[in-house]
Amino acid sequence: MANGTRKVSRTWWGVFTAGLLASGSVVLSPPAHAAGPPTTGAPEPTPSSAMGAFLESGPAGVGRISQLERWLGGRELRVGHTYLPGDRWSNIEGPPGFLDAWADWRNEREDRLFVLNVPMLERNEAGLSDHAVRRQLQLGAAGYYDHHFRALAERLVDLEAEDTVIVLGWEMNGTTYTHRCAPDPAAWKKYWNRIVTAMRSVPGQKFRFDFTPSRGRDAVPWTECYPGDDVVDIIGMDSYDQPSGSGFDSHVNEPYGLRKQVEFAAEHGKQISYPEWGLFRNGDNVEYMRRMIEWMKQHKPLYHTITDYCPHGVWQCDDNPQSSQVFRQMLYGADPEVPPKPEIPPKPEPKPEVPPKPEIPPKPEVPPKPEVPPKPEVPPKPEPKPEVPPKPEVPPKPEVPPKPEPKPEVPPKPEPKPEVPPKPEPKPEVPPKPEPKPEVPPKPEVPPKPEPKPEVPPKPEPEPQPQTDCLSVNLGSWVESWLGGPLCIDKGGSKDDLDDLDDLLDTNDTEVWEQIMDSDAWPF
């Protein structure tokens, strides 16, 4: 394809074309039913070459071959050319019913040639990154996709199209397709070998494999992708009239151009082909049309097919009337009045051009309506609700819990409280003042004063004050329980009296006890 400017359909339409070419050396001799001899002295065709055109991918393409033949004055086309869709593996295996009409057309005559472009990877026009392509090529080189190509080979053999020319992984030196070579040339060449080996393993096959780069260096020199003479039968080249302002001599002499192709094929003992060629960047270029036909007449490719849709073609495209006239005159010199019929087909072609309007899908721009989901901006209203959570700021009440912390400061007071236990009751009166207590915390300075108060408790010394009036006598727990308490003796007596009393208390004489009870010495 011409540097990504042509779009490959993923349906049966296909965007490729292969051309009906022609110089006398590359066309068939006129069939018996052909129109009369050329009126402009066109060169006699040579029966050793084959020409054709890509007119449509599916069965419709087969039907248009006869219309193009009439437009050419009744000359028969020997080459039928189409492309397998590269969107998914099931289509690369050959969609059911897609290849049948082509196989039937090929088998109607022994000298016909069926040319089939086969993608090496699915999602072939998905614009995958070099990293993704490299990974896919490495998987292919490891044999992960061999079964898809065996399935394709079996289908072609079943349809009796076992001698199909397979244009495998075309334009691999460019950037348009996923099956490009530049991300990993070594893996690409190994993968090509596996595909060819897998397809040749099917009994009954007679396939020929066409190695077809685009003209020029492109992303990588195509010679770096050449997989080997044992797995290549034909060395082709896709060559369009580009870039803008370029002349045909530059096409011939540029690095990896037309001359390099012819020389490289001769070095490797291979035939050449031009599966795709046509007009492109320089409009209705008569000079290019004439020189390209002369080049093919000189170098006698095995086959050549013109891409026949705008901007490349001459029959289904009205944009190139002068080149179209040169093409027909150099082929057969015929100018039949049949053309109005082929003019009808170009109308279906603009319809495929209408598909680019799907590129206009500004309707996908309607998705900015998903931008209308400022309704998701309505959800920010729930965000103000998180502003309501400032109520959790009301948990300054957890700051009130620190107030219980001042209470732990109050607990030190409970230590003196064991001495003044009755006072804890007023402290419950203090809790009702929890709020002032935060102000009371400064009073913790006052608490030291309660500490001197615990020093005041030594005032229980007033208990010894009764000792200033009496002396305590130890009578034993039984006697004291009977008397109701300890015995206190007035200090007014002398110490001798007390000693005598102790002696008496220690005696066991009953008479003595009777005297004591009757005497005034008894303290009660």
Coordinates of C-alpha atoms in Angstrom, one line a residue:
M1 CA 0.0 0.0 0.0
A2 CA 1.1 3.5 -0.6
N3 CA 2.7 4.6 2.6
G4 CA -0.4 4.4 4.7
T5 CA -2.6 6.7 2.6
R6 CA -4.7 3.8 1.3
K7 CA -7.1 2.3 3.8
V8 CA -7.5 -1.5 3.9
S9 CA -11.1 -2.5 4.6
R10 CA -11.7 -5.1 7.3
T11 CA -14.8 -6.3 5.4
W12 CA -14.9 -8.1 2.1
W13 CA -14.3 -4.7 0.4
G14 CA -10.5 -4.4 0.8
V15 CA -8.8 -1.4 -0.3
F16 CA -6.1 -2.9 -2.3
T17 CA -5.9 -3.3 -5.9
A18 CA -3.7 -5.0 -8.3
G19 CA -3.4 -3.8 -11.7
L20 CA -3.9 -4.7 -15.1
L21 CA -0.7 -3.9 -16.6
A22 CA 0.7 -4.0 -19.6
S23 CA 3.2 -3.6 -22.1
G24 CA 3.3 -6.0 -25.0
S25 CA 5.8 -8.1 -23.1
V26 CA 3.7 -8.5 -20.0
V27 CA 0.2 -9.3 -21.5
L28 CA -1.4 -12.2 -23.0
S29 CA -2.0 -12.7 -26.7
P30 CA -5.5 -11.7 -27.7
P31 CA -8.1 -14.5 -27.3
A32 CA -10.0 -15.7 -30.4
H33 CA -13.1 -13.7 -29.4
A34 CA -11.2 -10.4 -28.8
A35 CA -12.0 -7.3 -30.7
G36 CA -10.1 -6.5 -33.9
P37 CA -6.4 -5.6 -34.1
P38 CA -5.2 -2.5 -32.3
T39 CA -5.8 0.7 -34.2
T40 CA -2.8 2.6 -32.9
G41 CA 0.0 0.2 -33.5
A42 CA 0.1 -1.1 -29.9
P43 CA 3.0 -3.7 -29.2
E44 CA 2.1 -7.3 -29.6
P45 CA 1.6 -9.0 -26.2
T46 CA 3.8 -11.8 -25.1
P47 CA 2.0 -15.0 -23.8
S48 CA 4.7 -15.6 -21.2
S49 CA 3.5 -12.9 -18.8
A50 CA 0.3 -12.3 -16.8
M51 CA -1.5 -9.1 -15.9
G52 CA -4.5 -8.3 -13.7
A53 CA -6.0 -5.7 -11.5
F54 CA -7.3 -5.5 -7.9
L55 CA -11.0 -4.6 -8.4
E56 CA -12.7 -5.7 -5.1
S57 CA -11.8 -8.1 -2.2
G58 CA -14.7 -10.5 -2.2
P59 CA -16.8 -12.2 -4.9
A60 CA -17.8 -8.8 -6.4
G61 CA -14.1 -8.4 -7.5
V62 CA -14.4 -11.6 -9.5
G63 CA -17.5 -10.3 -11.3
R64 CA -15.8 -7.1 -12.3
I65 CA -12.9 -8.9 -14.1
S66 CA -15.1 -9.5 -17.2
Q67 CA -16.2 -5.8 -17.3
L68 CA -12.6 -4.7 -17.3
E69 CA -11.8 -7.1 -20.0
R70 CA -14.5 -5.5 -22.2
W71 CA -13.1 -2.1 -21.4
L72 CA -9.7 -3.3 -22.7
G73 CA -11.2 -4.4 -26.0
G74 CA -12.0 -8.0 -25.1
R75 CA -8.5 -8.9 -23.9
E76 CA -8.5 -11.5 -21.2
L77 CA -7.0 -10.9 -17.8
R78 CA -4.9 -13.8 -16.5
V79 CA -4.4 -12.6 -12.9
G80 CA -7.0 -12.5 -10.2
H81 CA -5.8 -10.6 -7.1
T82 CA -7.4 -10.1 -3.6
Y83 CA -6.5 -9.6 0.1
L84 CA -7.5 -11.5 3.2
P85 CA -8.9 -9.3 6.0
G86 CA -6.3 -8.9 8.7
D87 CA -8.6 -7.9 11.6
R88 CA -8.7 -11.4 13.3
W89 CA -7.2 -14.8 13.0
S90 CA -10.4 -16.4 11.8
N91 CA -10.3 -14.2 8.7
I92 CA -6.6 -14.8 8.1
E93 CA -7.5 -18.5 7.9
G94 CA -9.8 -17.7 5.1
P95 CA -13.4 -16.6 5.8
P96 CA -16.0 -19.2 4.7
G97 CA -17.3 -18.4 1.2
F98 CA -14.7 -15.6 0.7
L99 CA -12.2 -17.6 -1.3
D100 CA -14.6 -19.9 -3.2
A101 CA -15.5 -17.5 -6.1
W102 CA -11.8 -16.8 -6.6
A103 CA -10.9 -20.5 -6.7
D104 CA -13.7 -21.2 -9.1
W105 CA -12.5 -18.3 -11.4
R106 CA -8.9 -19.6 -11.3
N107 CA -9.9 -23.2 -12.2
E108 CA -11.9 -22.2 -15.3
R109 CA -8.6 -21.9 -17.2
E110 CA -5.3 -23.6 -16.7
D111 CA -3.2 -20.5 -17.5
R112 CA -4.8 -18.3 -14.9
L113 CA -3.1 -17.2 -11.7
F114 CA -4.6 -16.5 -8.3
V115 CA -2.6 -14.0 -6.2
L116 CA -3.6 -13.7 -2.5
N117 CA -2.1 -11.2 0.0
V118 CA -1.9 -12.8 3.5
P119 CA -1.4 -10.8 6.7
M120 CA 1.1 -12.3 9.1
L121 CA -0.6 -11.0 12.2
E122 CA -4.2 -10.1 13.3
R123 CA -5.1 -6.5 14.1
N124 CA -2.9 -5.8 11.1
E125 CA -4.0 -2.1 10.8
A126 CA -4.5 -1.4 14.5
G127 CA -1.5 0.9 14.8
L128 CA 0.2 -1.2 17.5
S129 CA 3.4 0.0 19.1
D130 CA 6.8 -1.3 18.1
H131 CA 7.0 -3.0 21.5
A132 CA 3.7 -4.8 20.9
V133 CA 4.7 -5.8 17.4
R134 CA 8.1 -7.1 18.6
R135 CA 6.3 -9.3 21.1
Q136 CA 3.9 -10.7 18.4
L137 CA 6.8 -11.4 16.0
Q138 CA 8.6 -13.3 18.7
L139 CA 5.5 -15.4 19.5
G140 CA 5.2 -16.1 15.8
A141 CA 8.8 -17.1 15.5
A142 CA 8.3 -19.5 18.4
G143 CA 5.5 -21.2 16.5
Y144 CA 2.4 -19.9 18.4
Y145 CA 0.5 -19.1 15.2
D146 CA 1.5 -21.9 12.9
H147 CA -1.9 -23.6 13.1
H148 CA -3.7 -20.5 11.6
F149 CA -1.6 -20.8 8.4
R150 CA -2.0 -24.6 8.2
A151 CA -5.7 -24.0 8.3
L152 CA -5.5 -21.5 5.5
A153 CA -3.4 -23.9 3.4
E154 CA -5.9 -26.7 3.9
R155 CA -8.7 -24.4 2.9
L156 CA -7.0 -23.4 -0.4
V157 CA -6.1 -27.1 -1.2
D158 CA -9.7 -28.1 -0.5
L159 CA -10.9 -25.4 -3.0
E160 CA -8.4 -26.7 -5.6
A161 CA -6.4 -23.5 -5.4
E162 CA -3.3 -25.3 -4.3
D163 CA -1.0 -23.3 -6.7
T164 CA -2.0 -19.9 -5.3
V165 CA 0.7 -17.2 -5.1
I166 CA 0.9 -16.1 -1.5
V167 CA 2.1 -12.4 -1.0
L168 CA 3.0 -12.9 2.6
G169 CA 3.5 -9.9 5.0
W170 CA 3.7 -7.4 2.1
E171 CA 5.3 -3.9 2.6
M172 CA 7.1 -5.2 5.7
N173 CA 9.8 -2.5 5.4
G174 CA 7.2 0.2 6.1
T175 CA 5.2 1.4 9.1
T176 CA 1.6 0.8 8.1
Y177 CA 1.1 -2.8 9.2
T178 CA 1.4 -4.8 12.4
H179 CA 3.3 -7.4 10.4
R180 CA 6.1 -4.9 9.8
C181 CA 9.8 -6.0 10.1
A182 CA 11.6 -3.1 11.6
P183 CA 10.8 -3.7 15.3
D184 CA 12.7 -7.1 15.2
P185 CA 14.1 -8.2 11.8
A186 CA 15.6 -11.4 13.1
A187 CA 12.2 -12.5 14.6
W188 CA 10.4 -11.4 11.5
K189 CA 12.6 -13.6 9.2
K190 CA 12.2 -16.6 11.6
Y191 CA 8.5 -16.1 11.7
W192 CA 8.3 -16.0 7.9
N193 CA 10.2 -19.3 7.7
R194 CA 7.7 -21.0 10.2
I195 CA 4.7 -19.8 8.2
V196 CA 6.1 -21.1 4.9
T197 CA 7.0 -24.4 6.5
A198 CA 3.6 -24.8 8.1
M199 CA 1.8 -24.1 4.8
R200 CA 4.1 -26.4 2.8
S201 CA 3.4 -29.2 5.3
V202 CA -0.2 -29.6 3.9
P203 CA -0.4 -32.4 1.4
G204 CA -1.2 -31.4 -2.2
Q205 CA 0.0 -27.8 -1.9
K206 CA 2.0 -26.1 -4.7
F207 CA 2.1 -22.6 -3.2
R208 CA 4.6 -19.9 -4.3
F209 CA 5.7 -17.3 -1.8
D210 CA 6.2 -13.7 -3.0
F211 CA 8.5 -11.4 -0.8
T212 CA 7.1 -7.9 -1.6
P213 CA 8.5 -4.8 0.1
S214 CA 7.4 -1.2 -0.8
R215 CA 9.8 0.7 -3.1
G216 CA 12.7 2.5 -1.4
R217 CA 14.2 2.2 2.0
D218 CA 11.2 3.2 4.1
A219 CA 11.6 2.3 7.8
V220 CA 14.2 -0.3 7.3
P221 CA 16.2 -1.6 4.2
W222 CA 14.0 -4.4 2.8
T223 CA 17.1 -6.5 2.2
E224 CA 17.5 -6.8 6.0
C225 CA 14.1 -8.6 6.1
Y226 CA 14.8 -11.1 3.3
P227 CA 14.1 -14.5 4.9
G228 CA 16.2 -16.8 2.6
D229 CA 16.1 -18.3 -0.9
D230 CA 14.7 -21.6 0.3
V231 CA 11.4 -20.0 1.5
V232 CA 11.0 -17.3 -1.2
D233 CA 10.0 -18.0 -4.8
I234 CA 9.3 -14.4 -6.1
I235 CA 10.8 -11.0 -5.2
G236 CA 8.0 -8.4 -5.8
M237 CA 7.7 -4.7 -5.2
D238 CA 4.8 -2.3 -4.6
S239 CA 5.6 0.9 -6.5
Y240 CA 3.4 4.0 -6.7
D241 CA 4.0 7.4 -8.2
Q242 CA 5.3 9.1 -5.1
P243 CA 6.6 11.3 -3.4
S244 CA 5.3 14.5 -4.8
G245 CA 7.5 16.0 -7.5
S246 CA 9.5 12.9 -8.0
G247 CA 10.3 11.6 -11.5
F248 CA 10.4 8.0 -12.7
D249 CA 14.2 8.0 -12.8
S250 CA 14.3 8.5 -9.1
H251 CA 12.0 5.5 -8.7
V252 CA 14.5 3.4 -10.6
N253 CA 17.8 4.7 -9.0
E254 CA 16.9 5.5 -5.4
P255 CA 18.3 3.2 -2.7
Y256 CA 16.3 0.0 -2.6
G257 CA 14.4 1.2 -5.7
L258 CA 13.3 -0.6 -8.9
R259 CA 16.9 -1.2 -10.1
K260 CA 17.9 -2.8 -6.7
Q261 CA 14.9 -5.1 -6.9
V262 CA 15.8 -6.4 -10.4
E263 CA 19.5 -6.8 -9.4
F264 CA 18.7 -8.5 -6.1
A265 CA 16.3 -11.0 -7.7
A266 CA 18.9 -11.9 -10.3
E267 CA 21.5 -12.5 -7.6
H268 CA 19.2 -14.9 -5.9
G269 CA 17.8 -16.5 -9.0
K270 CA 14.2 -15.3 -8.5
Q271 CA 11.5 -14.0 -10.7
I272 CA 10.1 -10.5 -10.1
S273 CA 6.5 -9.2 -9.7
Y274 CA 4.6 -5.9 -9.1
P275 CA 1.5 -6.9 -7.0
E276 CA 0.6 -3.2 -6.6
W277 CA 1.4 -0.2 -8.7
G278 CA -0.5 2.9 -9.9
L279 CA -0.7 6.7 -9.7
F280 CA -0.6 8.6 -6.4
R281 CA 1.0 11.8 -5.3
N282 CA 1.4 13.5 -8.7
G283 CA -2.1 13.3 -10.0
D284 CA -2.9 12.3 -13.6
N285 CA 0.7 11.7 -14.5
V286 CA 1.0 10.4 -18.1
E287 CA 4.8 10.2 -17.9
Y288 CA 4.7 7.9 -15.0
M289 CA 2.1 5.6 -16.6
R290 CA 4.1 5.4 -19.8
R291 CA 7.5 4.8 -18.1
M292 CA 6.1 2.2 -15.7
I293 CA 4.6 0.1 -18.5
E294 CA 7.8 0.3 -20.5
W295 CA 9.8 -0.8 -17.4
M296 CA 7.7 -3.9 -17.0
K297 CA 7.9 -4.6 -20.8
Q298 CA 11.7 -4.5 -20.4
H299 CA 12.1 -6.6 -17.2
K300 CA 9.2 -9.1 -17.8
P301 CA 7.8 -9.7 -14.3
L302 CA 6.0 -13.0 -13.7
Y303 CA 2.8 -10.9 -13.1
H304 CA 1.7 -7.4 -12.3
T305 CA -1.6 -6.0 -11.1
I306 CA -2.7 -2.3 -11.0
T307 CA -4.5 -0.9 -8.0
D308 CA -7.7 0.2 -9.7
Y309 CA -9.5 2.7 -7.4
C310 CA -8.9 6.4 -6.9
P311 CA -6.4 7.9 -6.7
H312 CA -4.4 5.0 -8.2
G313 CA -6.5 3.5 -10.9
V314 CA -7.5 3.9 -14.6
W315 CA -10.8 2.2 -15.0
Q316 CA -12.8 2.7 -11.8
C317 CA -11.4 6.2 -11.2
D318 CA -12.4 9.2 -13.3
D319 CA -9.7 11.4 -11.9
N320 CA -7.0 10.2 -14.3
P321 CA -8.4 10.4 -17.8
Q322 CA -5.1 11.0 -19.7
S323 CA -3.3 8.2 -17.9
S324 CA -6.3 6.0 -18.5
Q325 CA -6.1 6.6 -22.2
V326 CA -2.3 5.9 -22.3
F327 CA -2.8 2.7 -20.4
R328 CA -5.4 1.3 -22.8
Q329 CA -3.5 2.4 -25.9
M330 CA -0.2 0.9 -24.7
L331 CA -2.0 -2.4 -23.9
Y332 CA -4.1 -3.0 -27.0
G333 CA -4.8 0.3 -28.7
A334 CA -8.5 -0.4 -28.3
D335 CA -11.1 2.3 -27.5
P336 CA -14.4 0.4 -27.3
E337 CA -17.7 2.1 -26.6
V338 CA -18.2 -0.2 -23.7
P339 CA -16.7 2.2 -21.1
P340 CA -20.0 3.6 -20.0
K341 CA -20.7 0.3 -18.2
P342 CA -17.5 0.4 -16.2
E343 CA -18.3 4.0 -15.3
I344 CA -21.1 2.6 -13.3
P345 CA -18.8 0.6 -11.0
P346 CA -16.8 3.7 -10.0
K347 CA -20.0 4.9 -8.2
P348 CA -19.7 2.0 -5.8
E349 CA -16.2 3.0 -5.2
P350 CA -17.0 6.5 -3.9
K351 CA -19.2 4.7 -1.5
P352 CA -16.2 3.0 0.0
E353 CA -14.8 6.6 0.0
V354 CA -17.9 7.6 1.9
P355 CA -16.8 5.3 4.7
P356 CA -14.0 7.7 5.5
K357 CA -17.0 9.8 6.7
P358 CA -17.0 7.3 9.6
E359 CA -13.8 9.1 10.3
I360 CA -15.9 12.2 10.5
P361 CA -17.6 10.5 13.4
P362 CA -17.8 13.9 15.1
K363 CA -20.6 12.0 16.7
P364 CA -17.9 10.6 18.9
E365 CA -17.5 14.3 19.6
V366 CA -21.0 14.1 20.8
P367 CA -19.5 12.2 23.7
P368 CA -18.5 15.5 25.1
K369 CA -22.0 15.2 26.4
P370 CA -20.4 12.8 28.7
E371 CA -18.8 16.0 29.8
V372 CA -22.3 17.1 30.5
P373 CA -21.9 14.7 33.4
P374 CA -21.1 17.8 35.4
K375 CA -23.7 15.8 37.2
P376 CA -20.7 14.2 38.7
E377 CA -20.2 17.7 39.9
V378 CA -23.5 17.4 41.7
P379 CA -21.8 14.6 43.7
P380 CA -19.5 17.3 45.1
K381 CA -22.6 18.3 47.0
P382 CA -21.9 15.2 49.1
E383 CA -18.6 16.9 49.7
P384 CA -20.3 19.8 51.5
K385 CA -21.7 17.0 53.7
P386 CA -18.2 16.2 54.7
E387 CA -18.2 19.8 55.7
V388 CA -21.0 18.9 58.0
P389 CA -18.6 16.6 59.7
P390 CA -17.1 19.7 61.3
K391 CA -19.6 18.6 63.8
P392 CA -17.1 16.0 64.7
E393 CA -15.2 19.2 65.7
V394 CA -17.9 19.4 68.3
P395 CA -15.9 16.6 69.8
P396 CA -14.2 19.3 71.7
K397 CA -16.2 17.3 74.2
P398 CA -13.4 14.9 73.9
E399 CA -11.6 17.9 75.3
V400 CA -14.0 17.6 78.2
P401 CA -12.5 14.2 78.8
P402 CA -9.3 16.0 79.6
K403 CA -11.4 17.5 82.4
P404 CA -11.4 14.1 83.9
E405 CA -7.7 14.5 83.8
P406 CA -7.8 17.3 86.3
K407 CA -9.8 14.9 88.4
P408 CA -6.8 12.6 88.5
E409 CA -5.1 15.6 90.0
V410 CA -7.9 15.7 92.5
P411 CA -7.3 12.1 93.3
P412 CA -4.1 13.0 95.1
K413 CA -6.4 14.6 97.6
P414 CA -8.1 11.3 98.4
E415 CA -4.8 10.3 100.1
P416 CA -5.5 12.7 102.9
K417 CA -9.1 11.8 102.7
P418 CA -8.5 8.5 104.5
E419 CA -8.0 10.8 107.5
V420 CA -11.0 13.0 106.7
P421 CA -13.2 10.3 105.0
P422 CA -16.4 12.2 105.7
K423 CA -15.2 15.0 103.4
P424 CA -15.4 12.9 100.2
E425 CA -19.2 13.6 100.3
P426 CA -18.7 17.3 99.6
K427 CA -16.4 16.3 96.7
P428 CA -19.4 14.8 94.9
E429 CA -20.8 18.3 95.3
V430 CA -17.7 19.4 93.5
P431 CA -18.4 17.2 90.4
P432 CA -21.5 19.1 89.7
K433 CA -19.0 22.0 89.2
P434 CA -17.2 20.1 86.5
E435 CA -17.3 23.1 84.3
P436 CA -15.8 25.5 86.8
K437 CA -13.2 22.8 87.6
P438 CA -11.4 23.7 84.5
E439 CA -11.0 27.0 86.2
V440 CA -10.4 25.2 89.4
P441 CA -7.3 23.6 87.9
P442 CA -5.4 26.8 88.7
K443 CA -6.3 26.1 92.3
P444 CA -4.0 23.1 92.2
E445 CA -1.7 25.7 93.6
V446 CA -4.1 26.0 96.5
P447 CA -3.9 22.2 97.0
P448 CA -0.5 22.5 98.6
K449 CA -2.4 24.3 101.4
P450 CA -4.4 21.1 102.0
E451 CA -1.0 19.5 102.5
P452 CA -0.2 21.6 105.6
K453 CA -3.7 20.6 106.8
P454 CA -2.5 17.0 106.9
E455 CA 0.1 18.3 109.2
V456 CA -2.7 19.7 111.3
P457 CA -4.0 16.2 111.8
P458 CA -1.2 15.7 114.4
K459 CA -3.8 17.5 116.5
P460 CA -5.0 14.0 117.3
E461 CA -2.5 14.7 120.1
P462 CA -5.5 16.1 121.9
E463 CA -6.1 12.4 122.6
P464 CA -3.0 12.3 124.8
Q465 CA -4.6 15.3 126.6
P466 CA -6.8 12.9 128.5
Q467 CA -3.5 11.3 129.5
T468 CA -2.7 14.6 131.2
D469 CA -5.6 13.8 133.6
C470 CA -5.3 10.0 133.9
L471 CA -3.2 7.0 133.3
S472 CA -4.3 4.0 131.2
V473 CA -4.0 0.6 132.9
N474 CA -3.9 -2.6 130.8
L475 CA -6.5 -4.9 132.2
G476 CA -6.7 -7.3 129.3
S477 CA -9.2 -7.4 126.5
W478 CA -11.8 -9.4 128.5
V479 CA -11.9 -7.0 131.4
E480 CA -11.9 -4.0 129.1
S481 CA -14.8 -5.5 127.1
W482 CA -16.7 -6.0 130.4
L483 CA -15.8 -2.5 131.7
G484 CA -16.7 -0.9 128.3
G485 CA -13.2 0.4 127.7
P486 CA -9.7 0.8 129.2
L487 CA -9.3 1.8 132.8
C488 CA -8.2 5.4 133.4
I489 CA -6.6 6.3 136.7
D490 CA -6.5 9.9 137.9
K491 CA -3.0 11.3 137.8
G492 CA -3.7 13.0 141.1
G493 CA -2.4 9.9 142.9
S494 CA 1.2 9.3 143.4
K495 CA 3.3 6.9 141.4
D496 CA 3.6 4.8 144.4
D497 CA -0.1 4.4 144.5
L498 CA -0.1 3.3 140.9
D499 CA 2.6 0.8 141.6
D500 CA 0.6 -0.6 144.5
L501 CA -2.4 -0.8 142.3
D502 CA -0.5 -2.8 139.7
D503 CA 0.7 -5.2 142.4
L504 CA -2.8 -5.6 143.6
L505 CA -4.1 -6.2 140.1
D506 CA -1.5 -8.9 139.7
T507 CA -2.5 -10.8 142.9
N508 CA -4.8 -13.7 142.9
D509 CA -5.9 -13.3 146.5
T510 CA -9.7 -13.0 146.7
E511 CA -9.6 -11.1 150.0
V512 CA -7.4 -8.5 148.5
W513 CA -9.8 -8.1 145.6
E514 CA -12.7 -7.7 148.0
Q515 CA -10.8 -5.0 149.9
I516 CA -10.1 -3.2 146.6
M517 CA -13.7 -3.3 145.6
D518 CA -14.8 -1.9 149.0
S519 CA -12.1 0.7 149.1
D520 CA -12.1 4.1 147.5
A521 CA -9.1 3.1 145.4
W522 CA -11.4 1.6 142.7
P523 CA -11.5 4.2 140.1
F524 CA -15.1 3.9 139.1

